[in-house]
Coordinates of C-alpha atoms in Angstrom, one line a residue:
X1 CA 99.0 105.7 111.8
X2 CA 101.4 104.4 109.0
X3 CA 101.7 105.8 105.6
X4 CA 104.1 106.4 103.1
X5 CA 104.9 109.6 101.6
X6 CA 106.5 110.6 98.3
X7 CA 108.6 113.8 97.4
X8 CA 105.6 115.1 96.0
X9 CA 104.2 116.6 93.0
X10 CA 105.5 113.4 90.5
X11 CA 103.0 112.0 88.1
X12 CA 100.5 113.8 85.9
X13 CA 98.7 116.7 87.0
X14 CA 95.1 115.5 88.1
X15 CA 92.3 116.1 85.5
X16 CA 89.3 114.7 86.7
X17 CA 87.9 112.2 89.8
X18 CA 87.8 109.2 86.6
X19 CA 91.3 109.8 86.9
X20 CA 91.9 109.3 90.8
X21 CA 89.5 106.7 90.7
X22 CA 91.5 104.7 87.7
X23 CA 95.0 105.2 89.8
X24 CA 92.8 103.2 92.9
X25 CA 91.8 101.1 90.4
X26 CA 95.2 100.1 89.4
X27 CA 95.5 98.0 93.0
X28 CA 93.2 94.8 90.9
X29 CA 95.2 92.0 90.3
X30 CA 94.4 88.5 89.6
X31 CA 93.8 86.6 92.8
X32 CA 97.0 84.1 92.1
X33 CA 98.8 87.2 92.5
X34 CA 97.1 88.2 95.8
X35 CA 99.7 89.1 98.9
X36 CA 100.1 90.0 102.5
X37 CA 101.4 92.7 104.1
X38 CA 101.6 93.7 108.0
X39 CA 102.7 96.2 109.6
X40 CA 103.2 96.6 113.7
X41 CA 104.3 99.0 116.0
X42 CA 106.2 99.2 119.2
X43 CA 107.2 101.1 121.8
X44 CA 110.8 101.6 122.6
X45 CA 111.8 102.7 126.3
X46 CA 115.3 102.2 128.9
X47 CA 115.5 98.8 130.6
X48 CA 117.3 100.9 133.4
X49 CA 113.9 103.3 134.0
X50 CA 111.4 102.7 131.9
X51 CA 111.3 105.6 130.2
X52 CA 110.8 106.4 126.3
X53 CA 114.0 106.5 124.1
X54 CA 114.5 109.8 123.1
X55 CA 115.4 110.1 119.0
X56 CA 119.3 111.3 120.0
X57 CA 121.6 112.0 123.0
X58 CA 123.3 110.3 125.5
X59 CA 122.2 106.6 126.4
X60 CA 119.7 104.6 124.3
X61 CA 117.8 106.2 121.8
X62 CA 116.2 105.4 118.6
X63 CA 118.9 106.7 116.6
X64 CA 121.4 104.3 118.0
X65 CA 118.3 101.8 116.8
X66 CA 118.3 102.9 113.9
X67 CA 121.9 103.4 113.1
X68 CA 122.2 99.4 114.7
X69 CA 120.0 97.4 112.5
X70 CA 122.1 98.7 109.2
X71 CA 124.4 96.0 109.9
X72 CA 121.1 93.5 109.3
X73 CA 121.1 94.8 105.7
X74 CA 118.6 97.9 105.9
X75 CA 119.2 101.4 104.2
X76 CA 119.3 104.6 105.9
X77 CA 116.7 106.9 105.2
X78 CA 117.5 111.0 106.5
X79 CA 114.9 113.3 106.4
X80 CA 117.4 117.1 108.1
X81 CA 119.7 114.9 107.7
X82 CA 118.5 112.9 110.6
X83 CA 117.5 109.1 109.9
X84 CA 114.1 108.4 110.0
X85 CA 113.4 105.5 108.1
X86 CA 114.9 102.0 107.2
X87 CA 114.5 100.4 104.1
X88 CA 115.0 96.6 102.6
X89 CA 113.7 94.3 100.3
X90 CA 110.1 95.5 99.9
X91 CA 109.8 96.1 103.8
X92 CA 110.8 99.8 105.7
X93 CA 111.0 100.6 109.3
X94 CA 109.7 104.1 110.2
X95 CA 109.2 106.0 113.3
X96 CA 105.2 107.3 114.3
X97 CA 105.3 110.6 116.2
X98 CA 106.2 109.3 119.8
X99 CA 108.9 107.5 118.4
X100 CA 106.8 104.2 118.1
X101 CA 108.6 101.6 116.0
X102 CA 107.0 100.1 113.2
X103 CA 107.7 97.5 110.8
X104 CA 106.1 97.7 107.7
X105 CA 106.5 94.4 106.5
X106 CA 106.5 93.2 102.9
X107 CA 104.0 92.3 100.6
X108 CA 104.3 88.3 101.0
X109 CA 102.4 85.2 99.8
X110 CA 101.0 83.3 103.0
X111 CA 101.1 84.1 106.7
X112 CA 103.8 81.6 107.5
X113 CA 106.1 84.0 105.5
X114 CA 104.9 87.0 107.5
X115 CA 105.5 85.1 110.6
X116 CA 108.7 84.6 109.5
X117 CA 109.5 88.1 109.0
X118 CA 107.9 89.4 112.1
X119 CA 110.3 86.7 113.9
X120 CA 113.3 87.5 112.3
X121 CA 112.7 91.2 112.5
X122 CA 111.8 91.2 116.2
X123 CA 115.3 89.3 116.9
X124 CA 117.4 92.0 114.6
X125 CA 115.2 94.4 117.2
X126 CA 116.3 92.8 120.1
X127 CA 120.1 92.4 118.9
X128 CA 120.4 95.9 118.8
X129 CA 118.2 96.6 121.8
X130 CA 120.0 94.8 124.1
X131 CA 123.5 96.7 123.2
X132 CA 122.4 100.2 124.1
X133 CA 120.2 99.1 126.8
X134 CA 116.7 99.5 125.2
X135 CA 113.5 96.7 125.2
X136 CA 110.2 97.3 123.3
X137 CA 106.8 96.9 124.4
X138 CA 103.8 95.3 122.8
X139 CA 100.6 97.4 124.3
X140 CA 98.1 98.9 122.2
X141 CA 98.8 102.3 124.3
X142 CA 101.7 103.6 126.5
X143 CA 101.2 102.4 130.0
X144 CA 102.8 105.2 131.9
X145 CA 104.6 108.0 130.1
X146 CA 102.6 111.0 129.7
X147 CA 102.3 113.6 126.6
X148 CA 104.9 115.9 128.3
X149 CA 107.3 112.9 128.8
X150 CA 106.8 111.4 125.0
X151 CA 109.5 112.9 122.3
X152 CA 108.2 114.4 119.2
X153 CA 110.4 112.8 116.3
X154 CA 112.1 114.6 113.8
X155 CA 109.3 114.3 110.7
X156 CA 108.4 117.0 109.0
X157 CA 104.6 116.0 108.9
X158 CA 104.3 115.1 112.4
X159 CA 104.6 119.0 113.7
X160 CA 102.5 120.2 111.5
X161 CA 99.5 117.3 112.5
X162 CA 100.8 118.1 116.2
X163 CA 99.8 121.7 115.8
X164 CA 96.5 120.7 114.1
X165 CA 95.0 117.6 116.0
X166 CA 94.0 119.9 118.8
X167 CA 91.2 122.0 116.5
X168 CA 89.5 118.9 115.6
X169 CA 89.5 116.5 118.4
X170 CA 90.2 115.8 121.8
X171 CA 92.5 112.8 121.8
X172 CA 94.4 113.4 118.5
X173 CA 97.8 113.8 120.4
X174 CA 97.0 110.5 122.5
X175 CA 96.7 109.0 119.4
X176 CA 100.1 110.0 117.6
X177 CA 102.3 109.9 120.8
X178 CA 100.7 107.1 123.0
X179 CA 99.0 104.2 120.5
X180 CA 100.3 101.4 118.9
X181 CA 98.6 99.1 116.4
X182 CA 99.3 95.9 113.8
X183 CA 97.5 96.2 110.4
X184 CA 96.8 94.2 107.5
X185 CA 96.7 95.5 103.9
X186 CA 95.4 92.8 101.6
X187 CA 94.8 93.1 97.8
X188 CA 91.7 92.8 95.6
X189 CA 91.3 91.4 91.9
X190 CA 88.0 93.5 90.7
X191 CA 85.6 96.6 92.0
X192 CA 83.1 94.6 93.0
X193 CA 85.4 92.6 95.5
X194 CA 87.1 95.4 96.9
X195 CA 83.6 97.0 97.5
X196 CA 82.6 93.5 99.3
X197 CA 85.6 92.9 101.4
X198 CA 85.6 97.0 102.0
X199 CA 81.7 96.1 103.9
X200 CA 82.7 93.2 105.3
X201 CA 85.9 94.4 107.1
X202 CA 84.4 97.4 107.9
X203 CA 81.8 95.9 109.6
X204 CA 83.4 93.1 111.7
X205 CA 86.5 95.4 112.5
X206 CA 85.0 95.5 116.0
X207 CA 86.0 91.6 116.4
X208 CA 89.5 92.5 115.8
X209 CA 89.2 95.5 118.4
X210 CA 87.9 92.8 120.8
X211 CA 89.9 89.8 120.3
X212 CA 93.0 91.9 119.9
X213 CA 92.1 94.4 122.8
X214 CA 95.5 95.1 124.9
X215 CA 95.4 98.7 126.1
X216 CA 94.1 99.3 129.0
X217 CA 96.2 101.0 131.2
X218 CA 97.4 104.7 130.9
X219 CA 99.6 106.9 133.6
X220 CA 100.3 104.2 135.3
X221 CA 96.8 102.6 136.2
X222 CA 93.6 101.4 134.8
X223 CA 92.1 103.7 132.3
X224 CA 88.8 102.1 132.0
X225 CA 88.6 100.9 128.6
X226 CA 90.2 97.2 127.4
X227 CA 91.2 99.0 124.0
X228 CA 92.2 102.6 124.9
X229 CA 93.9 103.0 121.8
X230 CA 90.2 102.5 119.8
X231 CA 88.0 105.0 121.7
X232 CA 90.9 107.4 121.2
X233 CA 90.1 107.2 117.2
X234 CA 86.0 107.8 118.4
X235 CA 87.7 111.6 119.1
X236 CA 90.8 111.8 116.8
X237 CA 89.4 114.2 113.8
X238 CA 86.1 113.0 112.9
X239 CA 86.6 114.0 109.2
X240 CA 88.9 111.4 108.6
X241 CA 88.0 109.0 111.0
X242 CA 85.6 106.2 111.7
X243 CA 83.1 103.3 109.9
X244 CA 82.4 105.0 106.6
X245 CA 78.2 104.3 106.9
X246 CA 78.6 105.5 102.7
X247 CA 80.6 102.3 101.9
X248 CA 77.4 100.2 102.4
X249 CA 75.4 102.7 99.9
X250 CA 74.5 101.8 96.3
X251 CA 77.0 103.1 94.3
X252 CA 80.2 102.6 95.9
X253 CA 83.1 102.0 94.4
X254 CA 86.6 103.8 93.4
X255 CA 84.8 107.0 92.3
X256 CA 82.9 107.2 96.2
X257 CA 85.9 106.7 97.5
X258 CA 87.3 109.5 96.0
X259 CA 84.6 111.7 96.8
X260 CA 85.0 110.5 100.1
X261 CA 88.8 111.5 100.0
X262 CA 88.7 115.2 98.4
X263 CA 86.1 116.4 101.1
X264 CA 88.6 115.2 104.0
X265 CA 90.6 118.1 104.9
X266 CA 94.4 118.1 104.3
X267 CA 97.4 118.0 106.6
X268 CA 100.7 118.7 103.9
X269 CA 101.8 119.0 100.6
X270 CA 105.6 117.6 100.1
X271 CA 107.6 119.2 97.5
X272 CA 111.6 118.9 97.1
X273 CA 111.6 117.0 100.8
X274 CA 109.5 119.8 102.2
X275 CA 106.4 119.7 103.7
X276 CA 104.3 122.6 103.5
X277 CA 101.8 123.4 105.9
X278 CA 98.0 122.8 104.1
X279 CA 96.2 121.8 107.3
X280 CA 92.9 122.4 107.0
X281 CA 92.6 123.3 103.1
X282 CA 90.7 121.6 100.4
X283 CA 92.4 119.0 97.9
X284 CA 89.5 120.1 95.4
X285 CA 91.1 123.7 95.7
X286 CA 94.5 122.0 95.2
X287 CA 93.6 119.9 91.8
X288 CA 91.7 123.5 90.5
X289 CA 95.3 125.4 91.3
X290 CA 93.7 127.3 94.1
X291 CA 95.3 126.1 97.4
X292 CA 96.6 129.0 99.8
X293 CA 99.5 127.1 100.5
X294 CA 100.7 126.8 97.1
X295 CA 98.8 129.4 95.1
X296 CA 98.4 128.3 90.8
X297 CA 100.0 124.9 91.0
X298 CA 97.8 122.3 90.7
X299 CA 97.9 118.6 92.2
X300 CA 99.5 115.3 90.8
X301 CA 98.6 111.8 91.3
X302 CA 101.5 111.8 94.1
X303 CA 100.1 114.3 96.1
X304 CA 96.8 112.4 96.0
X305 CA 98.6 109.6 96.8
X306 CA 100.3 111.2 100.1
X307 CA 96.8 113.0 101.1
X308 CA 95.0 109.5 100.9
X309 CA 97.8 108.5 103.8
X310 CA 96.2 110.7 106.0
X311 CA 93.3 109.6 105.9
X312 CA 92.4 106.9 109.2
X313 CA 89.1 105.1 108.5
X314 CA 89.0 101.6 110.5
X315 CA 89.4 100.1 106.9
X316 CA 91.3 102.3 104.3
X317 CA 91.4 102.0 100.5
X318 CA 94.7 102.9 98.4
X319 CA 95.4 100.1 96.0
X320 CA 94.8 97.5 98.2
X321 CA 92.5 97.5 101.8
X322 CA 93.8 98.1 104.8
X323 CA 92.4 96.4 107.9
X324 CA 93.2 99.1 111.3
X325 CA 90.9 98.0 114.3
X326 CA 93.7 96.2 116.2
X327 CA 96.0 96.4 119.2
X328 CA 99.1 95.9 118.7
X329 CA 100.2 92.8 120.9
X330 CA 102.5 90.0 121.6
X331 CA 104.3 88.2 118.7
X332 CA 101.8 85.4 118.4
X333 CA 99.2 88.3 118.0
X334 CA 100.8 89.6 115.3
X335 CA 100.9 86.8 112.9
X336 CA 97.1 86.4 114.3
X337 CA 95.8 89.2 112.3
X338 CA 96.9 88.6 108.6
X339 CA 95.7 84.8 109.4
X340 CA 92.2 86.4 110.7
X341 CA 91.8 88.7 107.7
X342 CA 92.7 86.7 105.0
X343 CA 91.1 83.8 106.4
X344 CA 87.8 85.8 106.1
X345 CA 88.3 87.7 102.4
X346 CA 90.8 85.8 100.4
X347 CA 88.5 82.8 99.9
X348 CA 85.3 83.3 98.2
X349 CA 83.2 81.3 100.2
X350 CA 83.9 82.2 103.6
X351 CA 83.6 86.3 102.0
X352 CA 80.2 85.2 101.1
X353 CA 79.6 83.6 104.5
X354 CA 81.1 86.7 106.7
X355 CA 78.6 89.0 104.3
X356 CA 75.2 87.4 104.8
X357 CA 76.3 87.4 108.8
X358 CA 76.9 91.2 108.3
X359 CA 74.5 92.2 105.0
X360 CA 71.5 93.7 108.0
X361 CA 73.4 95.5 109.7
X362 CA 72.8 98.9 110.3
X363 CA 75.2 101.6 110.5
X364 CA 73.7 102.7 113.9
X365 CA 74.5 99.0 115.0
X366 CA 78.2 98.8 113.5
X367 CA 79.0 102.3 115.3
X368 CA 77.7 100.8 118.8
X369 CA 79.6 98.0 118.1
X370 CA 82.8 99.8 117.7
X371 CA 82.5 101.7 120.2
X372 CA 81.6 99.2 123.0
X373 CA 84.3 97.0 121.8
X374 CA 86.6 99.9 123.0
X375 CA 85.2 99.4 126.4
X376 CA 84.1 95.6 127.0
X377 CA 85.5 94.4 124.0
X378 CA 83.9 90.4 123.6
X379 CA 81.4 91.2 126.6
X380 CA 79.6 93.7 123.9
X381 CA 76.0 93.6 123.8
X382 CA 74.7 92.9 120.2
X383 CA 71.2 92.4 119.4
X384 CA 70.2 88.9 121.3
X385 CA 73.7 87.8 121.8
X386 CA 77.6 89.6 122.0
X387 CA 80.2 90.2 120.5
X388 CA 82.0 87.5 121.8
X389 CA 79.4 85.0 120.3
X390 CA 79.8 86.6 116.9
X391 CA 83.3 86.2 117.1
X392 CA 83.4 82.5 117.9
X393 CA 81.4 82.7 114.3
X394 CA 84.0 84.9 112.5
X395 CA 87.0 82.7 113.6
X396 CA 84.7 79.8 112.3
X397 CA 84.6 81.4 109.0
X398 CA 87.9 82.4 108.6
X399 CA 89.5 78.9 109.6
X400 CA 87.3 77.3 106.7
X401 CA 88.5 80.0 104.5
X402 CA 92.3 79.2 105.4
X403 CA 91.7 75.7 105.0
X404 CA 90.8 76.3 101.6
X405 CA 93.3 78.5 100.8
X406 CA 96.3 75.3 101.9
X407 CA 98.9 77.4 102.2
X408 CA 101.3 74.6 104.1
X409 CA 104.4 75.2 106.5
X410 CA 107.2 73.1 106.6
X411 CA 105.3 70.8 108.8
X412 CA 102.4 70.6 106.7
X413 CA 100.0 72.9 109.1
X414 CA 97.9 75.7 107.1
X415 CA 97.6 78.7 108.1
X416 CA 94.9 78.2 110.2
X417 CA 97.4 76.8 113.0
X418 CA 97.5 80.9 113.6
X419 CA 93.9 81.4 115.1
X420 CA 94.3 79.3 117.7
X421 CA 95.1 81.5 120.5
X422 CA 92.1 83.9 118.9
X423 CA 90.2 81.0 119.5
X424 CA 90.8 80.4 122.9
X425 CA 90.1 84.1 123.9
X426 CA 86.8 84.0 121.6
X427 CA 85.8 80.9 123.8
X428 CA 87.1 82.3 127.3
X429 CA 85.7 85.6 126.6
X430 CA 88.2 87.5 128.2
X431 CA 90.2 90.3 126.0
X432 CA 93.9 89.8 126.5
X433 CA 93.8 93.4 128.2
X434 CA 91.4 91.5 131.0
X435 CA 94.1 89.1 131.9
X436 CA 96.5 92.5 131.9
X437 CA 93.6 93.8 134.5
X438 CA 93.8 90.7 136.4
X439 CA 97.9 90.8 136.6
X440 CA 97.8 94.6 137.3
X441 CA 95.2 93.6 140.8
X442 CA 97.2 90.2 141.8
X443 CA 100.5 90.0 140.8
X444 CA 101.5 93.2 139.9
X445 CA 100.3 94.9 142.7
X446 CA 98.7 97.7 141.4
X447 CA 101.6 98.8 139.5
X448 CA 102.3 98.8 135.6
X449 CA 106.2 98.4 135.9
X450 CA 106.1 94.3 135.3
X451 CA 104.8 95.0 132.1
X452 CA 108.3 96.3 130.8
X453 CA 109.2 92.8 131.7
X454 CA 105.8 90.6 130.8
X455 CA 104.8 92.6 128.0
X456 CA 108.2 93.4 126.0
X457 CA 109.2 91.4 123.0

């Protein structure tokens, strides 16, 4: 659920949707200048019970984790004067509602440099982690702790969308307290790309929910999904939510989007550190000086910024893309993603190749897809075949596209080196949440507590 939020109200005042549209606009650059940036999220809990680290008080918390990793460089960020957020060269680490870790890591030129980071960060992690007693977990959903027992961090933003999740959906507070993901935001050099990568991510983001599936257990036992975290965005808030059937329309572009954006209700506006409660109101009310919660001042380019952060599509636009249909996962998972992403739209050939698979689609099809990925992940019926056959097609298309791309390690390997494993479960087609299922009947015995010791970084 990551996002970054300004102070508010900087930039002009809002004019017209050209305007808006122009500011998305601003995200082309020339493809040499093309980056990477991931961003995963963990959960924190006691290595002496298993339970989640509260923000502050005695024993571990995520304070002390916070407060621990300054010594690896990274800038304190208070919000109440309470830390909430780290920051350093390019990349941040924030806090999602349940107190969910995530590293938002910075824009970088191949995946052997995110790896990199993702490595080094995880061992910073685990420096601190092991001092105050604390491990992390990577699971796409909390495998025991229920709502009651999850902490609500200090963030403005997150009591207001607490209070609100509840009017427009079922599992919106599963979804802030109990999910975590790994993303992929990736850049674009013209409108017509970003409209062709927007179709063709948006469209095979059900592969990723498959071949990254890793949530299926919740208090304590089976739940009956392989990727619980994905169904619970099929009842999260439905205006803000889901496949986006308009992106594959004639006419899109920057200005859709936009459209797309104002009629998507808001959560905030921040002003002076503050945010003011706007659930529910209108962003077209706010740009004509007409919002309740701030009557006669009108909205700037910041604010539109901060309302297109709430806004949880399976693909979102801001000034790049931003790929969401994954799990998050074991370290080898994370630094799987970019290297399946880019693999598939950073190399013209291979975007062509994933569109024709894709172009007949139809949006009744690409629903049904998401949603049975949630539940049988490669095992998904699709048309003749699966899911799991498609995806054995997708990895094909993105390894040729990394090939071409030759971005070389140390040892000479391209990128491609970090599909294999996604390979292996495309061939197998078992989700790495079926092997969970499989340790959870035979060697766990029925219980979840050996993940805290299989599944943490």
């Amino acid at each position: 659920m990551s996002g970054s939020y300004s102070d508010g109200g900087g930039g002009p005042v809002i004019e017209s949707i050209e305007q808006m549209a122009a500011h998305l606009a601003r995200g082309c650059k020339p493809r040499e200048q093309w980056l990477i940036g991931t961003e995963h999220e963990k959960f924190g809990f006691t290595l002496k019970d298993h339970r989640p680290l509260p923000y502050e008080g005695e024993g571990p918390t995520v304070r002390k984790m916070l407060e621990g990793l300054t010594r690896f460089g990274w800038e304190l960020v208070v919000e109440n004067d309470k830390p909430i957020v780290l920051k350093r060269e390019g990349a941040s680490v924030s806090l999602e509602p349940g107190g969910q870790f995530e590293l938002s890591g910075a824009p970088l030129e191949s995946v052997h440099q995110t790896c990199s980071e993702v490595n080094g960060h995880l061992k910073e992690v685990k420096a601190v982690a092991d001092e105050i007693g604390a491990g992390f977990l990577g699971l796409g959903f909390s495998p025991k702790w229920s709502l009651e027992e999850t902490p609500l961090m200090p963030k403005g933003r997150y009591g207001l969308m607490k209070a609100y999740m509840p009017k427009v959906g079922s599992l919106g507070h599963q979804m802030m307290f109990r999910s975590c993901t790994v993303q992929v935001n990736l850049d674009f050099d013209s409108e017509a790309t970003m409209v062709k990568m927007f179709r063709v991510s948006l469209a095979l983001q059900p592969v990723a929910t498959a071949l990254f599936a890793n949530s299926p257990f919740a208090d304590g036992k089976p739940n009956g999904f392989l990727s619980y975290r994905a169904h619970i965005w099929t009842d999260t808030d439905n205006d803000r939510t889901g496949m986006l059937p308009f992106v594959f329309e004639d006419g899109m572009g920057f200005e859709r989007y936009v459209d797309y954006a104002l009629d998507v209700p808001m959560y905030f506006v921040k002003r002076n550190g503050e945010f003011i409660n706007a659930t529910g109101q209108s962003f077209r009310d706010f740009m004509a000086g007409k919002l309740p919660a701030l009557p006669g001042e009108r909205a700037t380019i910041e604010d539109f910024d901060d309302h297109l952060s709430t806004i949880f599509p399976e693909v979102r636009l801001k000034t790049f893309l931003e790929m969401r249909g994954a799990d998050s996962g074991p370290w080898n998972k994370l630094c799987a993603l970019p290297a399946f992403w880019a693999g598939l739209l950073y190399d013209d050939a291979s975007l062509e190749a994933a569109w024709q698979l894709v172009k007949d689609w139809s949006a009744s099809e690409r629903d049904a897809l998401r949603i049975g990925a949630a539940r049988k992940a490669l095992k998904t019926p699709f048309r003749n075949t699966t899911l799991q056959e498609i995806a054995k097609q997708v990895l094909a298309i993105s390894r040729d596209g990394l090939r071409a791309r030759a971005r070389l390690n140390g040892h000479g390997e391209n990128e491609a080196v970090f599909l294999d494993d996604l390979e292996a479960i495309a061939a197998s087609g078992r989700s790495p949440a079926e092997d969970l299922l499989q340790r959870y009947h035979s060697g766990w015995e029925h219980s979840v507590e050996p993940a805290f010791t299989d599944c943490a970084y």
